[in-house]
Amino acid sequence: MAQQKAALSFELVAKCSVTRARASTMVLPHGPVELPMFMPVATQASLKGLTPEQLESLGCRLCLNNTYHLGLKPGQATLDAVGGAHRLQSWNHNILTDSGGFQMVSLLKLAKITEEGVRFLSPHDGSPMLLTPEHSMSLQNSIGSDIMMQLDDVIATTSPDKERMVEAMHRSVRWLDRCIEAHKYPEKQNLFCIIQGGLDLDLRRECVKEMVKRDTPGIAIGGLSGGEEKAKYCAVVRTCTEMLPDMKPRYVMGVGYPEDLVVSVALGADMFDCVWPTRTARFGNAVTSRGTLNLRHASYAADFSPVDENCGCPCCRSKEDGGLGVTKAYVHHLTGKETAGAHILTMHNVYYLLDLMRNARKAIIAGTYPSFVKEFFGKIYKYDKAEYPIWAVDALKTVGIDLAEA
Amino acid sequence: MASTERTFIAIKPDGVQRGLIGPIITRFEQRGFKLVAIKLVTPGKEHLEKHYADLAGKPFFPGLIEYMNSGPICAMIWEGREVVKTGRILLGATNPLASAPGTIRGDYAIDVGRNVCHGSDAVESAEKEIALWFQESEIVSYKASQFDWIYEKPASSLEIHYQPPSLNIKFIPPICTASLQHHTISVAPVPSMNTFRVLKTAVTDVAATTTQPGATTARTGVLNLSKGFTLQTPNFLAPTSRGVVPHLSPDNLEKNTGVEGVFVALEDFIEKAPQRIPPLYTYPSTLRSFISLPPSTFLLLSPRRSPGITCPKANSDANLSILTSVGFRDLPVKDYVSAVIRLEPDIVLGITDVANTVSPGKNRVQKMVMRTEKWLDELLGKVYAGDDATDEKKKLPAVFAPILSLEKERQRFYLSHLVENVEKLSGLVFTATESVDVVPAELAGLPKLQSDVMGGPHQILEMVGRGVDLFNVGFVGTMTDAGIALHFTFSADDGVEGNDEGEKLELATDMWDARFATDLSPLEEGCECYTCKTHHKAYIRHCLEAKEMTAWVLLQIHNLKVVERFFGGVRGSIEEGWWEKGRRGFGRKYKRDMPVGTGLGPRLRGYQYKSVGGEGRLNEPAYRSLDSGDEDGL
């Protein structure tokens, strides 16, 4: 198979000697990014009330836009007229776009998948529409994302229909070929393949083989975080990373819980995205080093401590330290009543996850990732080992970390 | 301000071992405080852990407990006016290296883990700590013979700290105009360090020689607030909701706007009172700190938002009816007055008793006048209570007295009361535009704040022309919420005479309009705001259309910049002598009315807007069921 053009360079900086964790640097068209990393999701070219300036100040250099949403609003004609999503949102760093297929299936009940593409009814006027791999590429070319995703045949991993699962895996491979064919700017936009195959490890292995042959600049593991058991999720990630080439970035789609990130990094994954940290912020939930706190709860009404004492985000840092010195009580006071409350917590949550991955990277480079993982779980569960989630303990055991050990 | 305030002071094991008990006691004695309990104890770990319960979980906690448990501690209770706060000042900063020389720690200690002494950080914690360390029987009550040589007058019964609302409503005698009772608390008038100076009065076409200069013409001035803020007037305040300028997180407010002052309402911070003490009342620091207000922005505290929403229940002599997010409540006037002291605003508004009815009857008017006066006196009494020759007086908030929305004659006695107390007032505040004309000449030198501007720049110019100095610009938020971008400038451009209304320029543009879908120009050419420098119309229109909050953030930043620039132009015109020309030109150039919003928004009707019932939805439902069989629903 022909060598694919890549608009990125990938450098492996360090590998953990115990786990499969890797630290790497990827240079994309809009600048370098350091892996492992979390990518916040600016669904409609806006990160939920934050200005691009604020997002940048949190240290984010790669965020997501959703092709499906941008295809609806502002629409492809506008994107072409404006000159792409970077110009639309005045974001001079990198953008990753999904293919649009996932939203069709998850948001639209009436979507139907055929070999041609995804058929659905237009949310505008109810007219039947078809999203093909070619159309997805065309949209993503208009968006101008630095990383674009192939259109894949997404079905819930929990689906019991084995035959359909096999079909979806093979179709995803065929659609990748069509995507590669239709991609207009491989020299300035990177197309990533997506490994499918549900929870069936053999199917996943087969898919990895096929996808790796196509030599895309990066590789995603898709179809996960759809409600499957965590143990099975870990098995799939482990199975895939085992076979993946070292010198390509690995992106596990739709993952955003801190524990999932830390375990997945240990299993050899590099990139993650999820709407959860930003969505949950709007519900008043703070992601912290001691777990997720629901700040709407009355017990925080007069809690004048920072959202997370160990956090270096602009909201948690004290005023003396140049931060805003926001307290839990103030977030409680604003949540659900003022948009600025959501902005503050969105900043915190995004910073927390970006920083979690920055610290993971530092630990990998310093050769201390196993102890980083232990400390991370210890803090959340107050070192009460009985509370540690079994799936995490088991998954980490497979890569040489025993959380039960002191 | 009570001289019976108590604090818990402990000399830690290192202080005891180093023989510092004497020197430390000396400092409190010499300052004038009274020792009411003292003992040497080694209370044990469990007791110390209780004492430092709020620090449990900190990494230094075990070390702290060990240190405190390493020898005898000298525990004391000291009494006196503001002894808690002053005690902390005598001790110095927690970290001795940051303590000023002359403080105990600044003179005797180096490491934070060996900082010699402990002092309660707030009245509440002092009470807790005293209860933990001492039995009631160990505390001695006596009158120090030097009392009268230290305190200038008997302790005031006014408490600075929040007290649960009392049921004891004072009976106020019915008022009759012939024998109007004043409720002034007799304190020597001490001018605060809040000052206002009129710099220049505009040159006007109309001869205004019959009235006081500076009273009914446009003027520039400079308002110096005791806490270090300086404001050039005419100028504006940004209204807030729950402590934020809507849509702007504090970092955005600081970095991307030129807002110099904010208008904050106490009613935004009261939820379930009186059943529960509002959290803000227990917050150990200032309101500015609670809402993370940028250090360069001053804070005006008002009991109510402006415009206040009419409450179904009338005010009483002791309570103001307010609207909170959980419905209508009473705000005891004395709570507001206490809050003013605790929360340390830079400007504080007196409470206005507003009648529910459009045209209140004679009795109600009398009540309005009487209550407003009484409530102002309570506020002044509290603000100026306990004022002695310390630096503290410099930090007094600037009190702005309300002018009622009544004809001059009907509030004559109140106005003369204001004149008598002019030295304690730092400004005037009113809502109705006519109120500016009732201001007596003696008060003309005070800055005047119009607490709500719902119209727009034309209305502001009219009021500037009538001598108003400060404006709370409510209309800006209304425009932002509607997705409308302002673009007007106050310039020396004389405009074209006889322009039809239809030919005039728009003051603002509705950004929901589809014609901006691919428009890459900024909201306003040449605008220096973050929004205009970074973003274009197409993006703002897209965010509105997609109902992304960023739309309103960017619009608010821009709209506030337009207003900031507008006031800059107005000040310049008065200074440079083209005020009349600019004002005339503005009227000829711009349409009178703001465009009407056509779009949807996040705050079209929040709890802060009054529902009159029977209104339809302002926003379409966000989601519709796909299964409803509604063919168009998809």
mmCIF file with all atom_site columns, C-alpha atoms in Angstrom, chain B residues 355-498:
data_model
loop_
_atom_site.group_PDB
_atom_site.id
_atom_site.type_symbol
_atom_site.label_atom_id
_atom_site.label_alt_id
_atom_site.label_comp_id
_atom_site.label_asym_id
_atom_site.label_entity_id
_atom_site.label_seq_id
_atom_site.pdbx_PDB_ins_code
_atom_site.Cartn_x
_atom_site.Cartn_y
_atom_site.Cartn_z
_atom_site.occupancy
_atom_site.B_iso_or_equiv
_atom_site.pdbx_formal_charge
_atom_site.auth_seq_id
_atom_site.auth_comp_id
_atom_site.auth_asym_id
_atom_site.auth_atom_id
_atom_site.pdbx_PDB_model_num
ATOM 1   C CA . ALA B 1 355 ? -43.693 52.567 47.785 1.00 0.00 ? 355 ALA B CA 1
ATOM 2   C CA . ASN B 1 356 ? -45.296 49.790 45.782 1.00 0.00 ? 356 ASN B CA 1
ATOM 3   C CA . THR B 1 357 ? -47.843 52.048 44.261 1.00 0.00 ? 357 THR B CA 1
ATOM 4   C CA . VAL B 1 358 ? -47.311 54.422 41.409 1.00 0.00 ? 358 VAL B CA 1
ATOM 5   C CA . SER B 1 359 ? -48.661 57.420 43.280 1.00 0.00 ? 359 SER B CA 1
ATOM 6   C CA . PRO B 1 360 ? -48.360 56.854 47.007 1.00 0.00 ? 360 PRO B CA 1
ATOM 7   C CA . GLY B 1 361 ? -50.760 58.654 49.300 1.00 0.00 ? 361 GLY B CA 1
ATOM 8   C CA . LYS B 1 362 ? -49.808 61.306 51.778 1.00 0.00 ? 362 LYS B CA 1
ATOM 9   C CA . ASN B 1 363 ? -49.237 58.924 54.655 1.00 0.00 ? 363 ASN B CA 1
ATOM 10  C CA . ARG B 1 364 ? -47.155 56.604 52.584 1.00 0.00 ? 364 ARG B CA 1
ATOM 11  C CA . VAL B 1 365 ? -45.053 59.491 51.378 1.00 0.00 ? 365 VAL B CA 1
ATOM 12  C CA . GLN B 1 366 ? -44.419 60.578 54.933 1.00 0.00 ? 366 GLN B CA 1
ATOM 13  C CA . LYS B 1 367 ? -43.402 57.073 55.757 1.00 0.00 ? 367 LYS B CA 1
ATOM 14  C CA . MET B 1 368 ? -41.080 56.895 52.787 1.00 0.00 ? 368 MET B CA 1
ATOM 15  C CA . VAL B 1 369 ? -39.375 60.088 53.793 1.00 0.00 ? 369 VAL B CA 1
ATOM 16  C CA . MET B 1 370 ? -39.138 59.142 57.424 1.00 0.00 ? 370 MET B CA 1
ATOM 17  C CA . ARG B 1 371 ? -37.852 55.646 56.860 1.00 0.00 ? 371 ARG B CA 1
ATOM 18  C CA . THR B 1 372 ? -35.326 56.642 54.277 1.00 0.00 ? 372 THR B CA 1
ATOM 19  C CA . GLU B 1 373 ? -33.990 59.210 56.682 1.00 0.00 ? 373 GLU B CA 1
ATOM 20  C CA . LYS B 1 374 ? -33.959 56.834 59.621 1.00 0.00 ? 374 LYS B CA 1
ATOM 21  C CA . TRP B 1 375 ? -32.272 54.135 57.613 1.00 0.00 ? 375 TRP B CA 1
ATOM 22  C CA . LEU B 1 376 ? -29.672 56.561 56.343 1.00 0.00 ? 376 LEU B CA 1
ATOM 23  C CA . ASP B 1 377 ? -28.959 57.617 59.912 1.00 0.00 ? 377 ASP B CA 1
ATOM 24  C CA . GLU B 1 378 ? -28.535 54.007 60.941 1.00 0.00 ? 378 GLU B CA 1
ATOM 25  C CA . LEU B 1 379 ? -26.066 53.562 58.140 1.00 0.00 ? 379 LEU B CA 1
ATOM 26  C CA . LEU B 1 380 ? -24.174 56.750 58.926 1.00 0.00 ? 380 LEU B CA 1
ATOM 27  C CA . GLY B 1 381 ? -24.186 55.930 62.611 1.00 0.00 ? 381 GLY B CA 1
ATOM 28  C CA . LYS B 1 382 ? -22.615 52.599 61.915 1.00 0.00 ? 382 LYS B CA 1
ATOM 29  C CA . VAL B 1 383 ? -20.122 53.800 59.363 1.00 0.00 ? 383 VAL B CA 1
ATOM 30  C CA . TYR B 1 384 ? -18.910 56.596 61.625 1.00 0.00 ? 384 TYR B CA 1
ATOM 31  C CA . ALA B 1 385 ? -19.238 54.712 64.901 1.00 0.00 ? 385 ALA B CA 1
ATOM 32  C CA . GLY B 1 386 ? -16.080 54.076 66.806 1.00 0.00 ? 386 GLY B CA 1
ATOM 33  C CA . ASP B 1 387 ? -14.182 56.360 64.591 1.00 0.00 ? 387 ASP B CA 1
ATOM 34  C CA . ASP B 1 388 ? -11.160 57.561 66.423 1.00 0.00 ? 388 ASP B CA 1
ATOM 35  C CA . ALA B 1 389 ? -7.935  59.117 65.384 1.00 0.00 ? 389 ALA B CA 1
ATOM 36  C CA . THR B 1 390 ? -6.587  55.956 63.780 1.00 0.00 ? 390 THR B CA 1
ATOM 37  C CA . ASP B 1 391 ? -5.865  55.302 60.162 1.00 0.00 ? 391 ASP B CA 1
ATOM 38  C CA . GLU B 1 392 ? -9.098  53.377 60.009 1.00 0.00 ? 392 GLU B CA 1
ATOM 39  C CA . LYS B 1 393 ? -11.112 56.450 59.195 1.00 0.00 ? 393 LYS B CA 1
ATOM 40  C CA . LYS B 1 394 ? -9.380  56.718 55.903 1.00 0.00 ? 394 LYS B CA 1
ATOM 41  C CA . LYS B 1 395 ? -10.912 53.414 54.934 1.00 0.00 ? 395 LYS B CA 1
ATOM 42  C CA . LEU B 1 396 ? -14.520 54.391 55.516 1.00 0.00 ? 396 LEU B CA 1
ATOM 43  C CA . PRO B 1 397 ? -16.820 53.627 52.626 1.00 0.00 ? 397 PRO B CA 1
ATOM 44  C CA . ALA B 1 398 ? -18.255 56.565 50.745 1.00 0.00 ? 398 ALA B CA 1
ATOM 45  C CA . VAL B 1 399 ? -21.920 56.858 51.691 1.00 0.00 ? 399 VAL B CA 1
ATOM 46  C CA . PHE B 1 400 ? -24.261 57.952 48.902 1.00 0.00 ? 400 PHE B CA 1
ATOM 47  C CA . ALA B 1 401 ? -27.595 59.167 50.220 1.00 0.00 ? 401 ALA B CA 1
ATOM 48  C CA . PRO B 1 402 ? -30.739 58.462 48.232 1.00 0.00 ? 402 PRO B CA 1
ATOM 49  C CA . ILE B 1 403 ? -32.813 61.242 46.777 1.00 0.00 ? 403 ILE B CA 1
ATOM 50  C CA . LEU B 1 404 ? -36.409 60.073 46.683 1.00 0.00 ? 404 LEU B CA 1
ATOM 51  C CA . SER B 1 405 ? -38.530 60.002 43.561 1.00 0.00 ? 405 SER B CA 1
ATOM 52  C CA . LEU B 1 406 ? -40.756 62.721 44.996 1.00 0.00 ? 406 LEU B CA 1
ATOM 53  C CA . GLU B 1 407 ? -41.268 66.384 44.419 1.00 0.00 ? 407 GLU B CA 1
ATOM 54  C CA . LYS B 1 408 ? -39.000 68.657 46.347 1.00 0.00 ? 408 LYS B CA 1
ATOM 55  C CA . GLU B 1 409 ? -41.679 69.881 48.730 1.00 0.00 ? 409 GLU B CA 1
ATOM 56  C CA . ARG B 1 410 ? -42.650 66.361 49.769 1.00 0.00 ? 410 ARG B CA 1
ATOM 57  C CA . GLN B 1 411 ? -39.130 65.450 50.824 1.00 0.00 ? 411 GLN B CA 1
ATOM 58  C CA . ARG B 1 412 ? -38.159 68.895 52.106 1.00 0.00 ? 412 ARG B CA 1
ATOM 59  C CA . PHE B 1 413 ? -37.334 67.765 55.619 1.00 0.00 ? 413 PHE B CA 1
ATOM 60  C CA . TYR B 1 414 ? -35.326 64.825 54.430 1.00 0.00 ? 414 TYR B CA 1
ATOM 61  C CA . LEU B 1 415 ? -33.335 67.067 52.112 1.00 0.00 ? 415 LEU B CA 1
ATOM 62  C CA . SER B 1 416 ? -32.586 69.513 54.866 1.00 0.00 ? 416 SER B CA 1
ATOM 63  C CA . HIS B 1 417 ? -31.484 66.595 56.980 1.00 0.00 ? 417 HIS B CA 1
ATOM 64  C CA . LEU B 1 418 ? -29.051 65.675 54.230 1.00 0.00 ? 418 LEU B CA 1
ATOM 65  C CA . VAL B 1 419 ? -27.774 69.226 54.188 1.00 0.00 ? 419 VAL B CA 1
ATOM 66  C CA . GLU B 1 420 ? -27.151 69.058 57.945 1.00 0.00 ? 420 GLU B CA 1
ATOM 67  C CA . ASN B 1 421 ? -25.205 65.878 57.482 1.00 0.00 ? 421 ASN B CA 1
ATOM 68  C CA . VAL B 1 422 ? -23.424 66.852 54.315 1.00 0.00 ? 422 VAL B CA 1
ATOM 69  C CA . GLU B 1 423 ? -20.025 66.233 55.849 1.00 0.00 ? 423 GLU B CA 1
ATOM 70  C CA . LYS B 1 424 ? -20.809 62.570 56.273 1.00 0.00 ? 424 LYS B CA 1
ATOM 71  C CA . LEU B 1 425 ? -22.104 62.147 52.764 1.00 0.00 ? 425 LEU B CA 1
ATOM 72  C CA . SER B 1 426 ? -19.921 61.378 49.813 1.00 0.00 ? 426 SER B CA 1
ATOM 73  C CA . GLY B 1 427 ? -22.570 61.396 47.126 1.00 0.00 ? 427 GLY B CA 1
ATOM 74  C CA . LEU B 1 428 ? -26.211 61.228 46.154 1.00 0.00 ? 428 LEU B CA 1
ATOM 75  C CA . VAL B 1 429 ? -28.112 58.507 44.357 1.00 0.00 ? 429 VAL B CA 1
ATOM 76  C CA . PHE B 1 430 ? -31.467 58.571 42.641 1.00 0.00 ? 430 PHE B CA 1
ATOM 77  C CA . THR B 1 431 ? -33.500 56.630 40.133 1.00 0.00 ? 431 THR B CA 1
ATOM 78  C CA . ALA B 1 432 ? -36.049 58.993 38.613 1.00 0.00 ? 432 ALA B CA 1
ATOM 79  C CA . THR B 1 433 ? -34.528 61.540 36.289 1.00 0.00 ? 433 THR B CA 1
ATOM 80  C CA . GLU B 1 434 ? -36.541 64.381 37.845 1.00 0.00 ? 434 GLU B CA 1
ATOM 81  C CA . SER B 1 435 ? -34.931 63.746 41.213 1.00 0.00 ? 435 SER B CA 1
ATOM 82  C CA . VAL B 1 436 ? -31.773 65.469 40.098 1.00 0.00 ? 436 VAL B CA 1
ATOM 83  C CA . ASP B 1 437 ? -33.644 68.753 40.086 1.00 0.00 ? 437 ASP B CA 1
ATOM 84  C CA . VAL B 1 438 ? -34.635 68.583 43.735 1.00 0.00 ? 438 VAL B CA 1
ATOM 85  C CA . VAL B 1 439 ? -31.045 68.512 44.990 1.00 0.00 ? 439 VAL B CA 1
ATOM 86  C CA . PRO B 1 440 ? -30.503 71.536 47.241 1.00 0.00 ? 440 PRO B CA 1
ATOM 87  C CA . ALA B 1 441 ? -27.673 73.883 46.350 1.00 0.00 ? 441 ALA B CA 1
ATOM 88  C CA . GLU B 1 442 ? -25.771 72.916 49.499 1.00 0.00 ? 442 GLU B CA 1
ATOM 89  C CA . LEU B 1 443 ? -25.461 69.385 48.148 1.00 0.00 ? 443 LEU B CA 1
ATOM 90  C CA . ALA B 1 444 ? -24.502 70.379 44.632 1.00 0.00 ? 444 ALA B CA 1
ATOM 91  C CA . GLY B 1 445 ? -20.868 69.650 45.305 1.00 0.00 ? 445 GLY B CA 1
ATOM 92  C CA . LEU B 1 446 ? -21.567 65.969 45.900 1.00 0.00 ? 446 LEU B CA 1
ATOM 93  C CA . PRO B 1 447 ? -21.238 63.485 43.044 1.00 0.00 ? 447 PRO B CA 1
ATOM 94  C CA . LYS B 1 448 ? -24.603 62.326 41.748 1.00 0.00 ? 448 LYS B CA 1
ATOM 95  C CA . LEU B 1 449 ? -25.258 58.770 40.660 1.00 0.00 ? 449 LEU B CA 1
ATOM 96  C CA . GLN B 1 450 ? -28.197 57.771 38.549 1.00 0.00 ? 450 GLN B CA 1
ATOM 97  C CA . SER B 1 451 ? -28.599 54.207 39.671 1.00 0.00 ? 451 SER B CA 1
ATOM 98  C CA . ASP B 1 452 ? -30.313 53.014 36.589 1.00 0.00 ? 452 ASP B CA 1
ATOM 99  C CA . VAL B 1 453 ? -30.156 53.977 32.970 1.00 0.00 ? 453 VAL B CA 1
ATOM 100 C CA . MET B 1 454 ? -32.546 51.953 30.873 1.00 0.00 ? 454 MET B CA 1
ATOM 101 C CA . GLY B 1 455 ? -32.621 54.179 27.821 1.00 0.00 ? 455 GLY B CA 1
ATOM 102 C CA . GLY B 1 456 ? -29.257 54.667 26.235 1.00 0.00 ? 456 GLY B CA 1
ATOM 103 C CA . PRO B 1 457 ? -26.669 57.281 25.371 1.00 0.00 ? 457 PRO B CA 1
ATOM 104 C CA . HIS B 1 458 ? -29.184 60.039 24.606 1.00 0.00 ? 458 HIS B CA 1
ATOM 105 C CA . GLN B 1 459 ? -30.658 59.711 28.076 1.00 0.00 ? 459 GLN B CA 1
ATOM 106 C CA . ILE B 1 460 ? -27.179 59.699 29.576 1.00 0.00 ? 460 ILE B CA 1
ATOM 107 C CA . LEU B 1 461 ? -26.255 62.880 27.744 1.00 0.00 ? 461 LEU B CA 1
ATOM 108 C CA . GLU B 1 462 ? -29.404 64.557 28.942 1.00 0.00 ? 462 GLU B CA 1
ATOM 109 C CA . MET B 1 463 ? -28.550 63.700 32.518 1.00 0.00 ? 463 MET B CA 1
ATOM 110 C CA . VAL B 1 464 ? -24.902 64.660 32.151 1.00 0.00 ? 464 VAL B CA 1
ATOM 111 C CA . GLY B 1 465 ? -26.262 68.007 31.010 1.00 0.00 ? 465 GLY B CA 1
ATOM 112 C CA . ARG B 1 466 ? -28.212 68.208 34.240 1.00 0.00 ? 466 ARG B CA 1
ATOM 113 C CA . GLY B 1 467 ? -25.132 67.659 36.326 1.00 0.00 ? 467 GLY B CA 1
ATOM 114 C CA . VAL B 1 468 ? -25.193 63.895 36.885 1.00 0.00 ? 468 VAL B CA 1
ATOM 115 C CA . ASP B 1 469 ? -21.740 62.416 37.379 1.00 0.00 ? 469 ASP B CA 1
ATOM 116 C CA . LEU B 1 470 ? -22.153 58.652 37.584 1.00 0.00 ? 470 LEU B CA 1
ATOM 117 C CA . PHE B 1 471 ? -24.387 56.181 35.810 1.00 0.00 ? 471 PHE B CA 1
ATOM 118 C CA . ASN B 1 472 ? -25.235 52.546 36.396 1.00 0.00 ? 472 ASN B CA 1
ATOM 119 C CA . VAL B 1 473 ? -25.593 51.462 32.799 1.00 0.00 ? 473 VAL B CA 1
ATOM 120 C CA . GLY B 1 474 ? -28.274 48.783 32.921 1.00 0.00 ? 474 GLY B CA 1
ATOM 121 C CA . PHE B 1 475 ? -29.053 49.088 29.256 1.00 0.00 ? 475 PHE B CA 1
ATOM 122 C CA . VAL B 1 476 ? -25.681 47.630 28.250 1.00 0.00 ? 476 VAL B CA 1
ATOM 123 C CA . GLY B 1 477 ? -26.542 44.223 29.677 1.00 0.00 ? 477 GLY B CA 1
ATOM 124 C CA . THR B 1 478 ? -29.971 44.310 28.094 1.00 0.00 ? 478 THR B CA 1
ATOM 125 C CA . MET B 1 479 ? -28.385 44.933 24.705 1.00 0.00 ? 479 MET B CA 1
ATOM 126 C CA . THR B 1 480 ? -25.770 42.226 25.201 1.00 0.00 ? 480 THR B CA 1
ATOM 127 C CA . ASP B 1 481 ? -28.382 39.675 26.217 1.00 0.00 ? 481 ASP B CA 1
ATOM 128 C CA . ALA B 1 482 ? -30.365 40.520 23.118 1.00 0.00 ? 482 ALA B CA 1
ATOM 129 C CA . GLY B 1 483 ? -27.314 39.870 20.923 1.00 0.00 ? 483 GLY B CA 1
ATOM 130 C CA . ILE B 1 484 ? -26.942 43.511 19.975 1.00 0.00 ? 484 ILE B CA 1
ATOM 131 C CA . ALA B 1 485 ? -23.595 45.212 19.424 1.00 0.00 ? 485 ALA B CA 1
ATOM 132 C CA . LEU B 1 486 ? -23.324 48.882 20.333 1.00 0.00 ? 486 LEU B CA 1
ATOM 133 C CA . HIS B 1 487 ? -21.427 51.306 18.125 1.00 0.00 ? 487 HIS B CA 1
ATOM 134 C CA . PHE B 1 488 ? -21.699 54.967 18.984 1.00 0.00 ? 488 PHE B CA 1
ATOM 135 C CA . THR B 1 489 ? -19.050 57.547 19.654 1.00 0.00 ? 489 THR B CA 1
ATOM 136 C CA . PHE B 1 490 ? -19.243 60.921 21.318 1.00 0.00 ? 490 PHE B CA 1
ATOM 137 C CA . SER B 1 491 ? -17.236 63.258 19.126 1.00 0.00 ? 491 SER B CA 1
ATOM 138 C CA . ALA B 1 492 ? -16.901 66.879 18.137 1.00 0.00 ? 492 ALA B CA 1
ATOM 139 C CA . ASP B 1 493 ? -18.724 66.079 14.912 1.00 0.00 ? 493 ASP B CA 1
ATOM 140 C CA . ASP B 1 494 ? -21.584 68.530 14.756 1.00 0.00 ? 494 ASP B CA 1
ATOM 141 C CA . GLY B 1 495 ? -23.767 66.281 12.592 1.00 0.00 ? 495 GLY B CA 1
ATOM 142 C CA . VAL B 1 496 ? -26.142 67.450 9.911  1.00 0.00 ? 496 VAL B CA 1
ATOM 143 C CA . GLU B 1 497 ? -28.962 69.687 10.964 1.00 0.00 ? 497 GLU B CA 1
ATOM 144 C CA . GLY B 1 498 ? -32.468 68.589 10.152 1.00 0.00 ? 498 GLY B CA 1
#
